[in-house]
mmCIF file with all atom_site columns, C-alpha atoms in Angstrom:
data_model
loop_
_atom_site.group_PDB
_atom_site.id
_atom_site.type_symbol
_atom_site.label_atom_id
_atom_site.label_alt_id
_atom_site.label_comp_id
_atom_site.label_asym_id
_atom_site.label_entity_id
_atom_site.label_seq_id
_atom_site.pdbx_PDB_ins_code
_atom_site.Cartn_x
_atom_site.Cartn_y
_atom_site.Cartn_z
_atom_site.occupancy
_atom_site.B_iso_or_equiv
_atom_site.pdbx_formal_charge
_atom_site.auth_seq_id
_atom_site.auth_comp_id
_atom_site.auth_asym_id
_atom_site.auth_atom_id
_atom_site.pdbx_PDB_model_num
ATOM 1   C CA . MET Y 1 1   ? -16.411 20.989  23.980 1.00 0.00 ? 191 MET Y CA 1
ATOM 2   C CA . GLU Y 1 2   ? -18.456 17.904  24.839 1.00 0.00 ? 192 GLU Y CA 1
ATOM 3   C CA . PRO Y 1 3   ? -18.537 15.236  22.093 1.00 0.00 ? 193 PRO Y CA 1
ATOM 4   C CA . SER Y 1 4   ? -22.185 15.642  21.026 1.00 0.00 ? 194 SER Y CA 1
ATOM 5   C CA . LYS Y 1 5   ? -21.743 19.427  20.756 1.00 0.00 ? 195 LYS Y CA 1
ATOM 6   C CA . ALA Y 1 6   ? -18.642 18.916  18.609 1.00 0.00 ? 196 ALA Y CA 1
ATOM 7   C CA . ILE Y 1 7   ? -20.669 16.820  16.161 1.00 0.00 ? 197 ILE Y CA 1
ATOM 8   C CA . GLU Y 1 8   ? -23.517 19.355  16.129 1.00 0.00 ? 198 GLU Y CA 1
ATOM 9   C CA . ALA Y 1 9   ? -20.936 22.028  15.301 1.00 0.00 ? 199 ALA Y CA 1
ATOM 10  C CA . PHE Y 1 10  ? -19.393 19.740  12.658 1.00 0.00 ? 200 PHE Y CA 1
ATOM 11  C CA . TRP Y 1 11  ? -22.678 19.455  10.732 1.00 0.00 ? 201 TRP Y CA 1
ATOM 12  C CA . ASP Y 1 12  ? -23.488 23.157  11.217 1.00 0.00 ? 202 ASP Y CA 1
ATOM 13  C CA . ARG Y 1 13  ? -20.122 24.122  9.737  1.00 0.00 ? 203 ARG Y CA 1
ATOM 14  C CA . MET Y 1 14  ? -20.531 21.653  6.878  1.00 0.00 ? 204 MET Y CA 1
ATOM 15  C CA . GLN Y 1 15  ? -23.898 23.224  5.998  1.00 0.00 ? 205 GLN Y CA 1
ATOM 16  C CA . ALA Y 1 16  ? -22.376 26.722  6.210  1.00 0.00 ? 206 ALA Y CA 1
ATOM 17  C CA . ARG Y 1 17  ? -19.401 25.665  4.041  1.00 0.00 ? 207 ARG Y CA 1
ATOM 18  C CA . ASP Y 1 18  ? -17.235 27.024  6.870  1.00 0.00 ? 208 ASP Y CA 1
ATOM 19  C CA . TRP Y 1 19  ? -14.138 25.033  5.945  1.00 0.00 ? 209 TRP Y CA 1
ATOM 20  C CA . LYS Y 1 20  ? -11.835 26.921  8.314  1.00 0.00 ? 210 LYS Y CA 1
ATOM 21  C CA . GLY Y 1 21  ? -14.276 26.396  11.183 1.00 0.00 ? 211 GLY Y CA 1
ATOM 22  C CA . LEU Y 1 22  ? -14.665 22.737  10.247 1.00 0.00 ? 212 LEU Y CA 1
ATOM 23  C CA . SER Y 1 23  ? -10.877 22.301  10.307 1.00 0.00 ? 213 SER Y CA 1
ATOM 24  C CA . GLU Y 1 24  ? -10.788 23.617  13.864 1.00 0.00 ? 214 GLU Y CA 1
ATOM 25  C CA . LEU Y 1 25  ? -12.979 20.701  15.004 1.00 0.00 ? 215 LEU Y CA 1
ATOM 26  C CA . LEU Y 1 26  ? -10.779 18.017  13.427 1.00 0.00 ? 216 LEU Y CA 1
ATOM 27  C CA . ALA Y 1 27  ? -7.600  16.397  14.699 1.00 0.00 ? 217 ALA Y CA 1
ATOM 28  C CA . GLU Y 1 28  ? -4.701  16.893  12.303 1.00 0.00 ? 218 GLU Y CA 1
ATOM 29  C CA . ASP Y 1 29  ? -4.270  13.116  11.994 1.00 0.00 ? 219 ASP Y CA 1
ATOM 30  C CA . LEU Y 1 30  ? -8.006  12.472  11.512 1.00 0.00 ? 220 LEU Y CA 1
ATOM 31  C CA . VAL Y 1 31  ? -8.917  9.198   9.788  1.00 0.00 ? 221 VAL Y CA 1
ATOM 32  C CA . VAL Y 1 32  ? -12.377 8.722   8.256  1.00 0.00 ? 222 VAL Y CA 1
ATOM 33  C CA . GLU Y 1 33  ? -13.468 5.503   6.586  1.00 0.00 ? 223 GLU Y CA 1
ATOM 34  C CA . TRP Y 1 34  ? -16.229 5.152   4.018  1.00 0.00 ? 224 TRP Y CA 1
ATOM 35  C CA . PRO Y 1 35  ? -16.773 1.361   3.931  1.00 0.00 ? 225 PRO Y CA 1
ATOM 36  C CA . VAL Y 1 36  ? -19.491 1.434   1.242  1.00 0.00 ? 226 VAL Y CA 1
ATOM 37  C CA . SER Y 1 37  ? -17.097 2.940   -1.329 1.00 0.00 ? 227 SER Y CA 1
ATOM 38  C CA . ARG Y 1 38  ? -14.050 1.240   0.262  1.00 0.00 ? 228 ARG Y CA 1
ATOM 39  C CA . GLU Y 1 39  ? -12.185 4.501   0.891  1.00 0.00 ? 229 GLU Y CA 1
ATOM 40  C CA . ARG Y 1 40  ? -10.108 5.846   3.767  1.00 0.00 ? 230 ARG Y CA 1
ATOM 41  C CA . ILE Y 1 41  ? -9.384  9.546   4.151  1.00 0.00 ? 231 ILE Y CA 1
ATOM 42  C CA . GLU Y 1 42  ? -6.240  10.289  6.129  1.00 0.00 ? 232 GLU Y CA 1
ATOM 43  C CA . GLY Y 1 43  ? -5.603  13.752  7.487  1.00 0.00 ? 233 GLY Y CA 1
ATOM 44  C CA . ARG Y 1 44  ? -7.689  16.786  8.294  1.00 0.00 ? 234 ARG Y CA 1
ATOM 45  C CA . GLY Y 1 45  ? -6.668  18.576  5.102  1.00 0.00 ? 235 GLY Y CA 1
ATOM 46  C CA . ASN Y 1 46  ? -7.794  15.758  2.816  1.00 0.00 ? 236 ASN Y CA 1
ATOM 47  C CA . PHE Y 1 47  ? -11.146 15.445  4.595  1.00 0.00 ? 237 PHE Y CA 1
ATOM 48  C CA . VAL Y 1 48  ? -11.833 19.168  4.357  1.00 0.00 ? 238 VAL Y CA 1
ATOM 49  C CA . ARG Y 1 49  ? -10.818 19.334  0.655  1.00 0.00 ? 239 ARG Y CA 1
ATOM 50  C CA . ILE Y 1 50  ? -13.050 16.387  -0.310 1.00 0.00 ? 240 ILE Y CA 1
ATOM 51  C CA . ASN Y 1 51  ? -16.025 18.100  1.271  1.00 0.00 ? 241 ASN Y CA 1
ATOM 52  C CA . ALA Y 1 52  ? -15.149 21.575  -0.037 1.00 0.00 ? 242 ALA Y CA 1
ATOM 53  C CA . GLU Y 1 53  ? -14.816 20.263  -3.600 1.00 0.00 ? 243 GLU Y CA 1
ATOM 54  C CA . TYR Y 1 54  ? -18.003 18.183  -3.576 1.00 0.00 ? 244 TYR Y CA 1
ATOM 55  C CA . PRO Y 1 55  ? -20.347 19.433  -6.327 1.00 0.00 ? 245 PRO Y CA 1
ATOM 56  C CA . GLU Y 1 56  ? -22.691 22.131  -5.025 1.00 0.00 ? 246 GLU Y CA 1
ATOM 57  C CA . GLY Y 1 57  ? -26.416 21.679  -4.677 1.00 0.00 ? 247 GLY Y CA 1
ATOM 58  C CA . TRP Y 1 58  ? -26.456 19.850  -1.349 1.00 0.00 ? 248 TRP Y CA 1
ATOM 59  C CA . ALA Y 1 59  ? -27.850 20.599  2.089  1.00 0.00 ? 249 ALA Y CA 1
ATOM 60  C CA . ILE Y 1 60  ? -27.544 19.027  5.541  1.00 0.00 ? 250 ILE Y CA 1
ATOM 61  C CA . LYS Y 1 61  ? -30.490 17.974  7.674  1.00 0.00 ? 251 LYS Y CA 1
ATOM 62  C CA . VAL Y 1 62  ? -29.476 16.408  10.982 1.00 0.00 ? 252 VAL Y CA 1
ATOM 63  C CA . LEU Y 1 63  ? -32.009 13.762  11.973 1.00 0.00 ? 253 LEU Y CA 1
ATOM 64  C CA . ARG Y 1 64  ? -30.430 12.655  15.247 1.00 0.00 ? 254 ARG Y CA 1
ATOM 65  C CA . ILE Y 1 65  ? -27.272 12.686  17.321 1.00 0.00 ? 255 ILE Y CA 1
ATOM 66  C CA . VAL Y 1 66  ? -26.658 10.094  20.047 1.00 0.00 ? 256 VAL Y CA 1
ATOM 67  C CA . ALA Y 1 67  ? -23.609 10.147  22.302 1.00 0.00 ? 257 ALA Y CA 1
ATOM 68  C CA . ASP Y 1 68  ? -22.035 7.647   24.669 1.00 0.00 ? 258 ASP Y CA 1
ATOM 69  C CA . GLY Y 1 69  ? -18.900 9.128   26.166 1.00 0.00 ? 259 GLY Y CA 1
ATOM 70  C CA . GLU Y 1 70  ? -16.449 10.005  23.407 1.00 0.00 ? 260 GLU Y CA 1
ATOM 71  C CA . VAL Y 1 71  ? -18.388 8.057   20.760 1.00 0.00 ? 261 VAL Y CA 1
ATOM 72  C CA . VAL Y 1 72  ? -21.082 9.979   18.878 1.00 0.00 ? 262 VAL Y CA 1
ATOM 73  C CA . VAL Y 1 73  ? -23.434 8.629   16.222 1.00 0.00 ? 263 VAL Y CA 1
ATOM 74  C CA . SER Y 1 74  ? -25.203 10.966  13.817 1.00 0.00 ? 264 SER Y CA 1
ATOM 75  C CA . GLU Y 1 75  ? -27.872 10.298  11.207 1.00 0.00 ? 265 GLU Y CA 1
ATOM 76  C CA . VAL Y 1 76  ? -28.074 12.956  8.525  1.00 0.00 ? 266 VAL Y CA 1
ATOM 77  C CA . GLU Y 1 77  ? -30.086 13.455  5.350  1.00 0.00 ? 267 GLU Y CA 1
ATOM 78  C CA . VAL Y 1 78  ? -28.283 15.120  2.458  1.00 0.00 ? 268 VAL Y CA 1
ATOM 79  C CA . PRO Y 1 79  ? -30.544 16.145  -0.412 1.00 0.00 ? 269 PRO Y CA 1
ATOM 80  C CA . HIS Y 1 80  ? -28.723 17.183  -3.574 1.00 0.00 ? 270 HIS Y CA 1
ATOM 81  C CA . ASP Y 1 81  ? -30.286 19.065  -6.498 1.00 0.00 ? 271 ASP Y CA 1
ATOM 82  C CA . ALA Y 1 82  ? -28.783 16.735  -9.116 1.00 0.00 ? 272 ALA Y CA 1
ATOM 83  C CA . MET Y 1 83  ? -27.877 13.550  -7.225 1.00 0.00 ? 273 MET Y CA 1
ATOM 84  C CA . GLY Y 1 84  ? -30.993 12.782  -5.201 1.00 0.00 ? 274 GLY Y CA 1
ATOM 85  C CA . VAL Y 1 85  ? -31.325 12.264  -1.472 1.00 0.00 ? 275 VAL Y CA 1
ATOM 86  C CA . HIS Y 1 86  ? -28.618 10.520  0.505  1.00 0.00 ? 276 HIS Y CA 1
ATOM 87  C CA . ARG Y 1 87  ? -28.534 9.378   4.106  1.00 0.00 ? 277 ARG Y CA 1
ATOM 88  C CA . VAL Y 1 88  ? -25.421 8.965   6.165  1.00 0.00 ? 278 VAL Y CA 1
ATOM 89  C CA . VAL Y 1 89  ? -24.939 7.281   9.509  1.00 0.00 ? 279 VAL Y CA 1
ATOM 90  C CA . SER Y 1 90  ? -21.634 8.353   11.028 1.00 0.00 ? 280 SER Y CA 1
ATOM 91  C CA . PHE Y 1 91  ? -19.747 6.977   14.004 1.00 0.00 ? 281 PHE Y CA 1
ATOM 92  C CA . TRP Y 1 92  ? -17.365 9.593   15.396 1.00 0.00 ? 282 TRP Y CA 1
ATOM 93  C CA . THR Y 1 93  ? -14.773 9.559   18.168 1.00 0.00 ? 283 THR Y CA 1
ATOM 94  C CA . VAL Y 1 94  ? -14.235 12.920  19.857 1.00 0.00 ? 284 VAL Y CA 1
ATOM 95  C CA . ARG Y 1 95  ? -11.334 13.475  22.282 1.00 0.00 ? 285 ARG Y CA 1
ATOM 96  C CA . GLY Y 1 96  ? -10.401 16.773  23.851 1.00 0.00 ? 286 GLY Y CA 1
ATOM 97  C CA . GLY Y 1 97  ? -13.002 18.567  21.728 1.00 0.00 ? 287 GLY Y CA 1
ATOM 98  C CA . LYS Y 1 98  ? -11.496 17.286  18.444 1.00 0.00 ? 288 LYS Y CA 1
ATOM 99  C CA . ILE Y 1 99  ? -12.912 14.678  16.096 1.00 0.00 ? 289 ILE Y CA 1
ATOM 100 C CA . VAL Y 1 100 ? -10.172 12.050  15.828 1.00 0.00 ? 290 VAL Y CA 1
ATOM 101 C CA . ASP Y 1 101 ? -11.811 9.396   13.673 1.00 0.00 ? 291 ASP Y CA 1
ATOM 102 C CA . GLY Y 1 102 ? -14.989 8.449   11.930 1.00 0.00 ? 292 GLY Y CA 1
ATOM 103 C CA . ARG Y 1 103 ? -16.726 5.767   9.942  1.00 0.00 ? 293 ARG Y CA 1
ATOM 104 C CA . GLU Y 1 104 ? -19.533 6.884   7.638  1.00 0.00 ? 294 GLU Y CA 1
ATOM 105 C CA . TYR Y 1 105 ? -22.089 4.765   5.825  1.00 0.00 ? 295 TYR Y CA 1
ATOM 106 C CA . TRP Y 1 106 ? -23.514 6.708   2.873  1.00 0.00 ? 296 TRP Y CA 1
ATOM 107 C CA . THR Y 1 107 ? -26.425 5.499   0.777  1.00 0.00 ? 297 THR Y CA 1
ATOM 108 C CA . GLU Y 1 108 ? -28.861 6.977   -1.698 1.00 0.00 ? 298 GLU Y CA 1
ATOM 109 C CA . LEU Y 1 109 ? -32.497 6.559   -0.714 1.00 0.00 ? 299 LEU Y CA 1
ATOM 110 C CA . GLY Y 1 110 ? -34.058 3.768   -2.753 1.00 0.00 ? 300 GLY Y CA 1
ATOM 111 C CA . SER Y 1 111 ? -30.722 2.485   -4.080 1.00 0.00 ? 301 SER Y CA 1
ATOM 112 C CA . ASP Y 1 112 ? -31.080 -0.882  -2.321 1.00 0.00 ? 302 ASP Y CA 1
ATOM 113 C CA . PRO Y 1 113 ? -34.272 -2.356  -3.743 1.00 0.00 ? 303 PRO Y CA 1
ATOM 114 C CA . SER Y 1 114 ? -36.510 -4.364  -1.460 1.00 0.00 ? 304 SER Y CA 1
ATOM 115 C CA . PRO Y 1 115 ? -36.711 -7.996  -2.616 1.00 0.00 ? 305 PRO Y CA 1
ATOM 116 C CA . GLU Y 1 116 ? -40.139 -9.288  -3.522 1.00 0.00 ? 306 GLU Y CA 1
ATOM 117 C CA . TRP Y 1 117 ? -40.014 -12.096 -0.914 1.00 0.00 ? 307 TRP Y CA 1
ATOM 118 C CA . ARG Y 1 118 ? -40.252 -9.469  1.891  1.00 0.00 ? 308 ARG Y CA 1
ATOM 119 C CA . ALA Y 1 119 ? -43.345 -7.750  0.453  1.00 0.00 ? 309 ALA Y CA 1
ATOM 120 C CA . ALA Y 1 120 ? -45.745 -9.557  2.799  1.00 0.00 ? 310 ALA Y CA 1
ATOM 121 C CA . TYR Y 1 121 ? -43.811 -8.365  5.867  1.00 0.00 ? 311 TYR Y CA 1
ATOM 122 C CA . VAL Y 1 122 ? -42.974 -4.728  5.139  1.00 0.00 ? 312 VAL Y CA 1
ATOM 123 C CA . GLN Y 1 123 ? -44.543 -1.443  4.205  1.00 0.00 ? 313 GLN Y CA 1
ATOM 124 C CA . ARG Y 1 124 ? -42.889 0.738   1.580  1.00 0.00 ? 314 ARG Y CA 1
ATOM 125 C CA . VAL Y 1 125 ? -41.766 4.146   2.840  1.00 0.00 ? 315 VAL Y CA 1
#
């Protein structure tokens, strides 16, 4: 499976809560880093369990996927009924059809307030 298709399938299976199918896309020794919360997830099983046990009420909306060889970047919006809307930019490495590593930057929309000094140069979105 080409790398961009593997990441499309990854997000589709996340949305479907297809944990077995998700596992099939991941290398057993997968490592995913979440720098914002200073966490590293080692192993396919741990990554799948974290996602499977996340409190329900969320959805996945893929905004874009860009690939360059085995490196794939995805931008995804994740609205949650109780926790607001999050965005995640993920950098994935896919080899032999398996996701071998990732680095994800999660943030909640509006959680990083715009400083007043920039007001003359920006438009609020």
